[in-house]
Short mmCIF file of C-alpha atoms and ligand atoms in Angstrom, two decimals:
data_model
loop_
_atom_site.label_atom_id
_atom_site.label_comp_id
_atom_site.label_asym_id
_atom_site.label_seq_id
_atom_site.Cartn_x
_atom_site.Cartn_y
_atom_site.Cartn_z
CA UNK T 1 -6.32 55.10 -41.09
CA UNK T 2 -3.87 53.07 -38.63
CA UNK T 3 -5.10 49.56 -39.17
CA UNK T 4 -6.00 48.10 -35.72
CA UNK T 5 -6.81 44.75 -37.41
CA UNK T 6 -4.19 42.70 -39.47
CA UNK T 7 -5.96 39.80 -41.00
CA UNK T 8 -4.81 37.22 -43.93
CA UNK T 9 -6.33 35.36 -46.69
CA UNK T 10 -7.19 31.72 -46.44
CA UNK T 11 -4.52 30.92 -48.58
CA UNK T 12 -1.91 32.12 -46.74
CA UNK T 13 -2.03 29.58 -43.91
CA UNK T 14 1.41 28.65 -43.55
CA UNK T 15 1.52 24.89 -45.20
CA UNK T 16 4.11 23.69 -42.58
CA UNK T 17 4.73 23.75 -38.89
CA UNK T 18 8.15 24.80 -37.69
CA UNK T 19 9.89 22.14 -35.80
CA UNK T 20 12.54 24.11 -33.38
CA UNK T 21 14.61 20.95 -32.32
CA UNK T 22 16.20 21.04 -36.14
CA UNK T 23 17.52 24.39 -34.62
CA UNK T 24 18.52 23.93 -30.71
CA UNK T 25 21.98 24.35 -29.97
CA UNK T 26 21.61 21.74 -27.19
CA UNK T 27 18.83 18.91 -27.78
CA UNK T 28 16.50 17.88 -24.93
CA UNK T 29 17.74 14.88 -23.30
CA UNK T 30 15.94 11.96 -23.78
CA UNK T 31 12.80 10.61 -21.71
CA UNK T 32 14.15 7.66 -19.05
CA UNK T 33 12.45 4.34 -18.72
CA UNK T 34 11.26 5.04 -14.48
CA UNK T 35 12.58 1.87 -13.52
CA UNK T 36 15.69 0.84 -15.30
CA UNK T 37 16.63 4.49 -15.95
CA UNK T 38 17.71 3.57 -19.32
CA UNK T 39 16.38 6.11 -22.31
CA UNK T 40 13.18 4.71 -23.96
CA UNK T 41 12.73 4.94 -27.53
CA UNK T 42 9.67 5.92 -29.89
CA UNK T 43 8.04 2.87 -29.60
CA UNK T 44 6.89 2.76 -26.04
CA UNK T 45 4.42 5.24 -27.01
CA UNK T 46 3.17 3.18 -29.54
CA UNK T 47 -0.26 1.79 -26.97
CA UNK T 48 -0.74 5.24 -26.95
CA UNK T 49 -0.24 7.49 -30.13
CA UNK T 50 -0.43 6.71 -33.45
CA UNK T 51 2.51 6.21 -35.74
CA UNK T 52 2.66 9.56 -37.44
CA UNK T 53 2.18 11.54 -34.01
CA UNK T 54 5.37 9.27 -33.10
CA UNK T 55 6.96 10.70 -35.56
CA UNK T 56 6.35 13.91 -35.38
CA UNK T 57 7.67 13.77 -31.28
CA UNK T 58 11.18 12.85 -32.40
CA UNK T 59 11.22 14.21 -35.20
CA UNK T 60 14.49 16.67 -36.47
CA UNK T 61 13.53 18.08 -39.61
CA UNK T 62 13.00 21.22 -39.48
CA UNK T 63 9.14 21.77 -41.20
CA UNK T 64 6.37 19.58 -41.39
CA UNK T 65 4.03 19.86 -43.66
CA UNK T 66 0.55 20.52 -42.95
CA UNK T 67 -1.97 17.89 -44.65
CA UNK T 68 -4.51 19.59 -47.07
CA UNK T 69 -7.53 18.29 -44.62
CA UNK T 70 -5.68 19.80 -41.52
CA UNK T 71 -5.30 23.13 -43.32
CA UNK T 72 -8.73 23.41 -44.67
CA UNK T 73 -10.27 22.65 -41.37
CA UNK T 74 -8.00 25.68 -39.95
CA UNK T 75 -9.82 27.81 -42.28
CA UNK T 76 -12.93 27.58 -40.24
CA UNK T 77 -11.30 29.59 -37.80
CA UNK T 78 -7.38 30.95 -39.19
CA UNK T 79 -5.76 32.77 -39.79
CA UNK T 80 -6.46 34.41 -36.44
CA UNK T 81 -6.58 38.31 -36.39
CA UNK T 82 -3.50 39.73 -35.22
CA UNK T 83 -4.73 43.21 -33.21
CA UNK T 84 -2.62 46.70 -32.88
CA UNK T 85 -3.51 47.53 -29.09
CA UNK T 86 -4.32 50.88 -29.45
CA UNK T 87 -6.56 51.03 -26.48
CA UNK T 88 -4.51 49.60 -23.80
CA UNK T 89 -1.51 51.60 -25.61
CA UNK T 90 -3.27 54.82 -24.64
CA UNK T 91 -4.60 53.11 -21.22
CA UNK T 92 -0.99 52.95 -20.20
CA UNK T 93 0.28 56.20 -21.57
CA UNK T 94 2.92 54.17 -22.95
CA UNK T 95 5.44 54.87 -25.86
CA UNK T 96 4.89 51.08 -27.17
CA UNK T 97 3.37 49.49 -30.11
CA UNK T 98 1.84 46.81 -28.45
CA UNK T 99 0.44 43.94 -30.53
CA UNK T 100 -1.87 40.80 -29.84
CA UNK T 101 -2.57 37.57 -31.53
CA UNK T 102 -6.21 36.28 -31.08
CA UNK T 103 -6.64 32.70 -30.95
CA UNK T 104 -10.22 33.18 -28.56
CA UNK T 105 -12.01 32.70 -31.91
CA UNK T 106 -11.79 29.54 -32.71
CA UNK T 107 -14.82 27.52 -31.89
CA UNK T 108 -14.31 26.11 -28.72
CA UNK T 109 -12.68 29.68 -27.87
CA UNK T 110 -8.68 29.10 -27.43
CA UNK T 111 -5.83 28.22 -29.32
CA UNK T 112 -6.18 23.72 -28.43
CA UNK T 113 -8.26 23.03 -31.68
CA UNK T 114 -4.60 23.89 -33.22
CA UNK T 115 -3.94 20.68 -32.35
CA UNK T 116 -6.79 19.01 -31.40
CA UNK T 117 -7.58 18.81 -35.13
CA UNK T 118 -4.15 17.44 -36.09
CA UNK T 119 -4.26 15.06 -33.70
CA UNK T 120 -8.06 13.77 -34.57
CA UNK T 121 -6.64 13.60 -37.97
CA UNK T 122 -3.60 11.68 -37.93
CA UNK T 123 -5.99 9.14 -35.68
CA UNK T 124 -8.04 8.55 -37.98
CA UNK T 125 -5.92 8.07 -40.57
CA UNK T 126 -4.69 4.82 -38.70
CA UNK T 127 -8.21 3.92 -38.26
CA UNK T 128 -8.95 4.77 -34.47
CA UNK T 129 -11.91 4.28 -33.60
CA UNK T 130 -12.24 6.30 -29.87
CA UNK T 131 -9.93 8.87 -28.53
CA UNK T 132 -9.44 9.19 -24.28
CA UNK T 133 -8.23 12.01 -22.81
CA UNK T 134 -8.16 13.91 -19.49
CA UNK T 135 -9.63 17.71 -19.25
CA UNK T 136 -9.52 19.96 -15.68
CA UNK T 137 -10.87 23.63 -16.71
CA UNK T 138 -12.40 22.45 -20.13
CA UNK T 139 -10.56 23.86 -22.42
CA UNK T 140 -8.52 20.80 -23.81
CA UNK T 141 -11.57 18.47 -23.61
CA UNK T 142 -13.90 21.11 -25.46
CA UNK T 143 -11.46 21.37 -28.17
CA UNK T 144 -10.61 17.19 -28.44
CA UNK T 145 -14.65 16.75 -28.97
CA UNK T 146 -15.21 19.02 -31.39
CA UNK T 147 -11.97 17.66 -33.44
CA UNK T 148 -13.45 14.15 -32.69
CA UNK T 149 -16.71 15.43 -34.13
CA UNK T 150 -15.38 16.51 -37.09
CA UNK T 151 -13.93 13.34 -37.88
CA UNK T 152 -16.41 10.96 -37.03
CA UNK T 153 -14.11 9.40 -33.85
CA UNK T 154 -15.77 8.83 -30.19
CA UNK T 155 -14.55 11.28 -27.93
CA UNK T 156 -14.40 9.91 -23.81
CA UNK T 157 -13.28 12.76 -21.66
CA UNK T 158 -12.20 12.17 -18.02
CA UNK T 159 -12.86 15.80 -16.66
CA UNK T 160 -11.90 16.27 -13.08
CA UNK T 161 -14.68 15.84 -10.76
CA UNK T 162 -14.72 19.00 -9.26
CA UNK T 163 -14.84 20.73 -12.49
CA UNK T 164 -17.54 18.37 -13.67
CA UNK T 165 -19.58 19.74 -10.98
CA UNK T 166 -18.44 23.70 -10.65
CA UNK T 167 -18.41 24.30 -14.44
CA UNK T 168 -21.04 22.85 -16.40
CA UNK T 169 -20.76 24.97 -19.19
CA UNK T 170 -17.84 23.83 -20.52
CA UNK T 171 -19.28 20.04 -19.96
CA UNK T 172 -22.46 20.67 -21.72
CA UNK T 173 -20.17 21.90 -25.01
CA UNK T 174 -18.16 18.76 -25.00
CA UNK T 175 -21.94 17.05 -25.20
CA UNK T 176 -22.67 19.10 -27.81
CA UNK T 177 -20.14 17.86 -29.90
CA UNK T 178 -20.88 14.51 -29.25
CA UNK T 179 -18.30 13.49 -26.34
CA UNK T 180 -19.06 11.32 -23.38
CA UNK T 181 -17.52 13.02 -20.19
CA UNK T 182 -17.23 11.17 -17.17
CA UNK T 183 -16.92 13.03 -13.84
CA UNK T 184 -13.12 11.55 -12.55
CA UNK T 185 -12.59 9.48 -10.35
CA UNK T 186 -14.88 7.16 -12.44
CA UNK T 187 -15.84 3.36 -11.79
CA UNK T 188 -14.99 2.43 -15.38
CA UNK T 189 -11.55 2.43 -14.38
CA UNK T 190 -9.14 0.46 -12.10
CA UNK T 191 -7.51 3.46 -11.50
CA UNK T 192 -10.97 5.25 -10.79
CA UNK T 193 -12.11 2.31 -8.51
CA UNK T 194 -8.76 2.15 -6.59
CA UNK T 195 -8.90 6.07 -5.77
CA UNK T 196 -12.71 5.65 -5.16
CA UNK T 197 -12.12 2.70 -2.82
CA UNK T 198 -10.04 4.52 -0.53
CA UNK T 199 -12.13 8.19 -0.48
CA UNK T 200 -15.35 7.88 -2.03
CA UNK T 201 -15.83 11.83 -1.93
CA UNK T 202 -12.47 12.35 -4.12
CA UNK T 203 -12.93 15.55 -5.89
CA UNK T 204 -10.13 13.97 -7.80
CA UNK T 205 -7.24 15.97 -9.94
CA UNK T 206 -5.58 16.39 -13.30
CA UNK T 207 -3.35 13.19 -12.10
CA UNK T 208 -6.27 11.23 -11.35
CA UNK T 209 -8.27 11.98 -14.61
CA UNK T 210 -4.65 11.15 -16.79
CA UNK T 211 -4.24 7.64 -15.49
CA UNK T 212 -7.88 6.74 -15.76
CA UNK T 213 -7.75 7.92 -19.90
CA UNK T 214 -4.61 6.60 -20.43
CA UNK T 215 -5.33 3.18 -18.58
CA UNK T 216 -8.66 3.12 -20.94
CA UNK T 217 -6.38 3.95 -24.28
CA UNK T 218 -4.08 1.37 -23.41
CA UNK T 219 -6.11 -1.28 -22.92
CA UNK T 220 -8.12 -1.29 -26.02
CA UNK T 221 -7.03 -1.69 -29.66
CA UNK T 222 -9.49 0.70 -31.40
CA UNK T 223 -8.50 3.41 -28.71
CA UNK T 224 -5.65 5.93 -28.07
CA UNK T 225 -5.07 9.27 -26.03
CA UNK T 226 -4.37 12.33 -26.95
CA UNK T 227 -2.63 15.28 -24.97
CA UNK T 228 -3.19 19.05 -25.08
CA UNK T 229 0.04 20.70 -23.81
CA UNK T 230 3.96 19.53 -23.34
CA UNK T 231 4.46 16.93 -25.93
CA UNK T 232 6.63 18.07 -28.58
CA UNK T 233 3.86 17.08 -31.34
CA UNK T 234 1.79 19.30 -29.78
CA UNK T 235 4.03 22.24 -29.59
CA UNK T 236 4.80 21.77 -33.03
CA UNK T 237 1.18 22.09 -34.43
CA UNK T 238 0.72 25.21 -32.52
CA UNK T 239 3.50 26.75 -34.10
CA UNK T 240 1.13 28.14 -36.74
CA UNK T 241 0.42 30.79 -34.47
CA UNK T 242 3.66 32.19 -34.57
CA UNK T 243 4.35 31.85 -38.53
CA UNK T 244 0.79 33.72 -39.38
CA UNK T 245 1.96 36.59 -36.74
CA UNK T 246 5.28 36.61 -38.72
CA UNK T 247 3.49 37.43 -41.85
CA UNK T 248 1.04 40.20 -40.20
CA UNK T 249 3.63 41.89 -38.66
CA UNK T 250 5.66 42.13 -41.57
CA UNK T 251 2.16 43.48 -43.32
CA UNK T 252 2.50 45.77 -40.61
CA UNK T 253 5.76 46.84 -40.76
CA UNK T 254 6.82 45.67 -37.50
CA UNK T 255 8.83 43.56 -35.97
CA UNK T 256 8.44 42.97 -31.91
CA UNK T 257 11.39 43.37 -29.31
CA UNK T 258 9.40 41.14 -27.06
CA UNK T 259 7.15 38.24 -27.38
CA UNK T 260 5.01 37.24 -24.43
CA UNK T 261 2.80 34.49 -23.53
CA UNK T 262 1.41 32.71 -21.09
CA UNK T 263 2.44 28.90 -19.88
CA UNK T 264 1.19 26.15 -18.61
CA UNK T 265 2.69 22.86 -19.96
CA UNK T 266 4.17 25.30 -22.64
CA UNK T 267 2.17 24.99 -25.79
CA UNK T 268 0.56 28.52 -26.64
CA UNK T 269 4.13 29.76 -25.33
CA UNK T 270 5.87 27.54 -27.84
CA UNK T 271 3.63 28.41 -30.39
CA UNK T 272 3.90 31.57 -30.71
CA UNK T 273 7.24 31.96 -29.84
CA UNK T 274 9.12 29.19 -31.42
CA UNK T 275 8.90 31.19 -35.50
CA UNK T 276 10.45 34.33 -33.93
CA UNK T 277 13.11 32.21 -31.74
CA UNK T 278 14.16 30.44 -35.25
CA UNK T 279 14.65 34.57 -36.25
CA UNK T 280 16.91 34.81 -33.57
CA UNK T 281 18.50 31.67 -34.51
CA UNK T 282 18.96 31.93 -38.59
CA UNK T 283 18.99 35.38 -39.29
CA UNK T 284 20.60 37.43 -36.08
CA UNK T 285 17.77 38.69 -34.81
CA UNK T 286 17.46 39.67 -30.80
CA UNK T 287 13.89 39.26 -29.90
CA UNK T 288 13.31 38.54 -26.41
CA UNK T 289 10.54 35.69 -25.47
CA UNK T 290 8.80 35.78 -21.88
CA UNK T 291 7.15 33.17 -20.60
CA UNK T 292 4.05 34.08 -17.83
CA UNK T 293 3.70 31.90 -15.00
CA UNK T 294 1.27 31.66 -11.54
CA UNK T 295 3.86 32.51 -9.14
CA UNK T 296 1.25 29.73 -7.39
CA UNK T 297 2.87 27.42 -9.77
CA UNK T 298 6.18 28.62 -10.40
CA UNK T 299 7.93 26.01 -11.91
CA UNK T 300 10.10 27.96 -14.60
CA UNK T 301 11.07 30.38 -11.97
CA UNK T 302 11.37 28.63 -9.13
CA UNK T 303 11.87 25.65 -10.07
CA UNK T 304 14.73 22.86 -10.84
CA UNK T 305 15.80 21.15 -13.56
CA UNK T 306 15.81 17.65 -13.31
CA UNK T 307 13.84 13.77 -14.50
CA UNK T 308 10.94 13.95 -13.50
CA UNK T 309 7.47 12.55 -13.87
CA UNK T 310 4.90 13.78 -15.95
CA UNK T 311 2.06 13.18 -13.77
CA UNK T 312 1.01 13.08 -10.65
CA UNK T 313 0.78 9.50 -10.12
CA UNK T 314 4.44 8.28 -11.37
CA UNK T 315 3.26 6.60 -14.69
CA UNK T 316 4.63 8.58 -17.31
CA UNK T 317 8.41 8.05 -18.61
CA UNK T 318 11.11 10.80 -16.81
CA UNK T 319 11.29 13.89 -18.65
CA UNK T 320 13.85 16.10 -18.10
CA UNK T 321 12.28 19.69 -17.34
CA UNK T 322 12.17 22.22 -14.74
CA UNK T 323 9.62 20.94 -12.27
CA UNK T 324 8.47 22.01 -8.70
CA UNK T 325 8.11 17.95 -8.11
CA UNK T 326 5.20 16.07 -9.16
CA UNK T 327 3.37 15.67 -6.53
CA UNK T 328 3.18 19.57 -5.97
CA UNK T 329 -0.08 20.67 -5.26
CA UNK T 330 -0.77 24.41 -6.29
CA UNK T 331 -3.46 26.06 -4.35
CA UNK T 332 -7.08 26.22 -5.88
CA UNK T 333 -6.27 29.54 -7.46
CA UNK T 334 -8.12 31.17 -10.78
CA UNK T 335 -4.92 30.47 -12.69
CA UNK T 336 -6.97 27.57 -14.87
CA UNK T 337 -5.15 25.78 -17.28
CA UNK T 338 -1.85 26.89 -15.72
CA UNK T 339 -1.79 24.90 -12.36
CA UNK T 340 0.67 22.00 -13.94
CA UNK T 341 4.16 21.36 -11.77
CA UNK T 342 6.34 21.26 -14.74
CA UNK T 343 7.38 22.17 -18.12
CA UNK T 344 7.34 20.93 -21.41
CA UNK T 345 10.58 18.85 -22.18
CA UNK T 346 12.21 21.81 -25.56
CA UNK T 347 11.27 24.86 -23.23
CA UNK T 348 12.75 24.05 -20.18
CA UNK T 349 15.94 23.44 -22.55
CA UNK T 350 15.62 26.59 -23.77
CA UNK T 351 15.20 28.06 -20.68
CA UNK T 352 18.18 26.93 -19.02
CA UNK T 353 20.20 27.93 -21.73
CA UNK T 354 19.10 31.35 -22.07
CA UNK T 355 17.08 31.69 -25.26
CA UNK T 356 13.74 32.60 -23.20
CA UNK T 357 13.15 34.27 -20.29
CA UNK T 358 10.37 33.68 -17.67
CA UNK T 359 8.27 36.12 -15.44
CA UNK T 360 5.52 34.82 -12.48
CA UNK T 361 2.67 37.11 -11.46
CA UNK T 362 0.36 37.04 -8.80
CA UNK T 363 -3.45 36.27 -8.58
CA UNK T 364 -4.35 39.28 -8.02
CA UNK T 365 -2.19 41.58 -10.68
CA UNK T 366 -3.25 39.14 -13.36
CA UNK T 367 -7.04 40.22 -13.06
CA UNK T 368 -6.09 43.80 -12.40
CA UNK T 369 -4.35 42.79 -16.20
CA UNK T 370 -7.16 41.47 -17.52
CA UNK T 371 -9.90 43.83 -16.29
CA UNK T 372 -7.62 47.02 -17.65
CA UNK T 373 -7.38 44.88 -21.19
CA UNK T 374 -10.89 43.97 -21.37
CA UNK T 375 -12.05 47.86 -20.75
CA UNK T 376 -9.46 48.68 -22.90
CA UNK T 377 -9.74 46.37 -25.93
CA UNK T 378 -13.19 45.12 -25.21
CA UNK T 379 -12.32 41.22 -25.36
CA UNK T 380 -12.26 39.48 -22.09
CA UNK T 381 -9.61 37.53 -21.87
CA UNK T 382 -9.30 34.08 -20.50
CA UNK T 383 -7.57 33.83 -16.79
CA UNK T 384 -4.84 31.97 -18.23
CA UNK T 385 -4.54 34.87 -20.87
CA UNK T 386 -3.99 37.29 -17.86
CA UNK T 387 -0.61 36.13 -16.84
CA UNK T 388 0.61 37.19 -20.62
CA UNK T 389 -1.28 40.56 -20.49
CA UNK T 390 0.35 41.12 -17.11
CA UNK T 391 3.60 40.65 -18.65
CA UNK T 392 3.05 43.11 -21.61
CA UNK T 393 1.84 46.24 -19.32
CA UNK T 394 4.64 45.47 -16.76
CA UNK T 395 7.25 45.70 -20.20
CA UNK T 396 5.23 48.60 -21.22
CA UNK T 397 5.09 50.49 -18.21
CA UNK T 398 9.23 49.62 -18.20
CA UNK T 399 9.11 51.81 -21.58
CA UNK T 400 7.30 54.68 -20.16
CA UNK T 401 9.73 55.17 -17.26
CA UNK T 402 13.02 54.67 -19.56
CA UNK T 403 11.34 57.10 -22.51
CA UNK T 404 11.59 54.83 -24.59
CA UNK T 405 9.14 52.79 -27.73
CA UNK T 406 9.37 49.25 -28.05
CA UNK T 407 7.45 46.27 -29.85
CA UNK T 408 5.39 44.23 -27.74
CA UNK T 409 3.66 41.02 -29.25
CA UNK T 410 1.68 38.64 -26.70
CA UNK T 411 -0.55 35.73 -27.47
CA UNK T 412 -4.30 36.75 -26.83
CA UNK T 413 -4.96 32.65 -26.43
CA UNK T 414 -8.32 32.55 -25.58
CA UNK T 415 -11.20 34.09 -24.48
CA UNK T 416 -13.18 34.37 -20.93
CA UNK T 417 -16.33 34.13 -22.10
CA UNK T 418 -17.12 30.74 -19.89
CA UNK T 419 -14.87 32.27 -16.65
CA UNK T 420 -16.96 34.74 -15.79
CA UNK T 421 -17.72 32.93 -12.03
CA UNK T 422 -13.30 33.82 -11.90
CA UNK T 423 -14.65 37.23 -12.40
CA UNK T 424 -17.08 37.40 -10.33
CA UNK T 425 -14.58 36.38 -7.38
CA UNK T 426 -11.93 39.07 -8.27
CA UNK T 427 -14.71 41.64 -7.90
CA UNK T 428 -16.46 40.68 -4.97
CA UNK T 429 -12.59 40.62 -3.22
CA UNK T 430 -12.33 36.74 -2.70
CA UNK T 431 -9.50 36.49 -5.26
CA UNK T 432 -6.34 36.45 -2.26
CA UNK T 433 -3.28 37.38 -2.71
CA UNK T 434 -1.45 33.59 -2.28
CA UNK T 435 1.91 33.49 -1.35
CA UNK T 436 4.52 30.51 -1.36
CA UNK T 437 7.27 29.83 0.61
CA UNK T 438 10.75 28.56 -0.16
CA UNK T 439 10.45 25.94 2.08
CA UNK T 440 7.34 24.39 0.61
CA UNK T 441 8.85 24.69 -2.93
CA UNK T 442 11.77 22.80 -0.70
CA UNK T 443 10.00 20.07 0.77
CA UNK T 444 8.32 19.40 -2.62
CA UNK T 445 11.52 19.06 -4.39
CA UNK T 446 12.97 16.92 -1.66
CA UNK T 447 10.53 14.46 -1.78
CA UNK T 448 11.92 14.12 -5.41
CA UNK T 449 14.13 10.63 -5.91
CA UNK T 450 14.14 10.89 -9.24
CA UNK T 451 17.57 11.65 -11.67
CA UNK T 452 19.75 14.67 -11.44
CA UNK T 453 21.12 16.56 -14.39
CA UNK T 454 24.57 17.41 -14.35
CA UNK T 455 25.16 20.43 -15.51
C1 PLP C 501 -4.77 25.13 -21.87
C2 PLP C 501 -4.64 26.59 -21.87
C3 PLP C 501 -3.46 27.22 -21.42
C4 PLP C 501 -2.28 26.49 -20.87
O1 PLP C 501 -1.68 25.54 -21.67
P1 PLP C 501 -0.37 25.80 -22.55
O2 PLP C 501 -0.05 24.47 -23.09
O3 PLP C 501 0.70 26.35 -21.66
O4 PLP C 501 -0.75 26.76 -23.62
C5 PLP C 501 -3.41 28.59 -21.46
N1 PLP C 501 -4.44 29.33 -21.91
C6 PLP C 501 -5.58 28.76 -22.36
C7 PLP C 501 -6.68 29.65 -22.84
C8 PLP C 501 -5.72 27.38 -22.34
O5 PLP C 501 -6.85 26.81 -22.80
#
């Protein structure tokens, strides 16, 4: 029988994260101090992080090892099934193998907890006692409380106000593990008060939410914050996506043409990418890896690449990245976790040289995507997810009108279980099609003062 399901042993967990900076042919530039412009070393993130999260940012080797206690919690939920697509393969009429890694079942449903429980870890090793963080959809503040949980820290999770009140569900888990969530703009900030001061009714934003955890974390000794996407720790710990999927398709017999996944802030991308990118790299291999944007957001695309802030507000250090400007406000589409203006600092490096490639879909051909998986596979995928299944039919459709069978791999990174009110729009016809200009991608950039790049 053709095995639709590839699945490993506990024990063979890869025991170290691949670090892709030890292999870059140009390093990412370093982060700029906003006012004197200078570059800003390790230890300005110290009110923030912990040491060995420090570390592991500017880091160059080129594997770090995986502590026992980080590797046996993984076991609750990894390795992840990798899944032979047979359904949507026949859906499509398509000559491609197309393959899927499933990180929707880990327990708060995505891939986060990948490095949520690192994170939570390496925390607690330096004896924090509380851990603030920001959360819009809920995906990143469901996976930070039940890492917390698991480790005995206090979770405090600033989840955008509007979110707070539209999706419950995913507030109600982060309870469940124990977290305190606070509807943002809060008063327990000076941040919070100062937004609330001047609009009482804020429905407040990802921006918003980040300076009120960060202003807690730094201002308290037994507290830090922790981030769910762009940091280079982070991408790091995800990487153990891509090195199980490595060994599964090698049980398979396989090895893809192209990898796909979706972005956001770049760190399910980078995880499952990075392992076959270091193929590429060290042993000549010529595997092409697509990134899936909104094109409501379409920062890799559309984007430049230039300093700029990580935030909304200004507060973060310049990063040099593609960005669409940071106060760029996408519309209030059903692209969830994906709505952030820039990119992580090692993939927009690799994107403008080359190594990866980027692709934006629309609203509505994303739940066209997902609806066409979900009949065809019988997981329903997350909306982010979409924008990476839109990718792989578009390349598999490309293969049906040029005769000819290639591998497709994409990263299945969570599921929809708690989206099913996006659903419910895209069938009653109120998902619309959303188009942006040039000239509003324009006038965002050009409100930009921050550095250029030569190039
Ligand atoms: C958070 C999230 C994303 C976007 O973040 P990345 O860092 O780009 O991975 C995408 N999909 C899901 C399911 C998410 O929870």
């Amino acid at each position: 029988m053709d095995r639709r399901k590839i699945i490993l042993e506990e024990s063979q967990i890869p025991e170290k994260w691949y670090n892709i900076i030890a292999d870059m042919p140009n390093k990412p530039l370093p982060p700029l101090h906003p006012g004197t412009l200078e570059p800003i070393g390790p230890d300005s993130l110290a009110p923030l992080f912990p040491e060995a999260l420090i570390k592991q940012e500017v880091t160059t080797d080129k594997w770090v090892t995986i502590p026992d206690e980080v590797r046996h919690m993984y076991s609750l939920w990894r390795p992840t099934p990798l899944y032979r697509a047979y359904g949507l393969e026949k859906a499509l009429d398509t000559p491609a193998k197309i393959y899927y890694k499933y990180e929707g079942v880990s327990p708060s449903g995505s891939h986060k907890p990948n490095t949520a429980i690192p994170q939570a870890y390496y925390n607690k090793q330096e004896g924090i006692k509380r851990i603030t963080t920001e959360t819009g959809a809920g995906q990143w503040g469901s996976a930070l409380s039940f890492a917390c949980q698991h480790f005995g820290i206090k979770c405090e999770v600033y989840m955008v106000k509007l979110s707070f009140h539209d999706k419950p569900y995913r507030k109600i888990m982060m309870n469940t593990w124990g977290a305190d969530v606070y509807p943002s703009p809060s008063d327990r900030t000076q941040a919070g008060r100062n937004i609330l001061a001047a609009n009482p009714d804020s429905p407040g934003s990802l921006g918003i939410a980040i300076s009120e955890a960060v202003e807690m974390a730094a201002t308290r000794d037994d507290t830090k914050y922790a981030l769910g996407s762009v940091l280079n720790h982070v991408k790091l710990h995800q990487t153990i996506i891509g090195l199980e999927a490595i060994k599964q398709l090698e049980i398979a017999g396989d090895l893809p043409d192209i990898v796909i996944a979706p972005f956001g802030g770049g760190s399910n991308f980078a995880g499952l990418a990075f392992p076959f990118l270091r193929l590429n790299m060290d042993e000549g291999k010529n595997i092409r890896c697509i990134a899936s944007e909104p094109a409501s957001c379409p920062k890799l695309t559309r984007g430049v690449f230039r300093y700029d802030f990580g935030d909304t507000a200004g507060m973060t250090p310049l990063l040099p990245m593609y960005t669409l400007g940071h106060d760029f406000i996408p519309a209030p589409i059903h692209a969830g976790g994906l709505r952030y203006h820039g990119a992580g600092v090692i993939v927009s490096q690799l994107l403008k040289d080359k190594l990866i490639e980027a692709q934006a879909h629309d609203n509505i051909e994303i739940f066209e995507a997902g609806v066409q998986f979900a009949r065809a596979e019988g997981i329903i995928p997350a909306p982010e997810a979409n924008h990476g299944i839109a990718t792989a039919i578009a390349e598999a459709k490309k293969c049906r009108e040029e005769g000819v069978s290639k591998t497709i791999l994409f990263n299945l990174c969570g599921h929809g279980n708690f989206d099913m009110k996006a659903y419910d729009d895209y069938f009653a016809g109120k998902i619309k099609q959303h188009e942006l200009t040039q000239a509003e991608i324009d006038a965002s950039i050009a409100r930009l003062t921050t550095p250029l790049i030569p190039s």
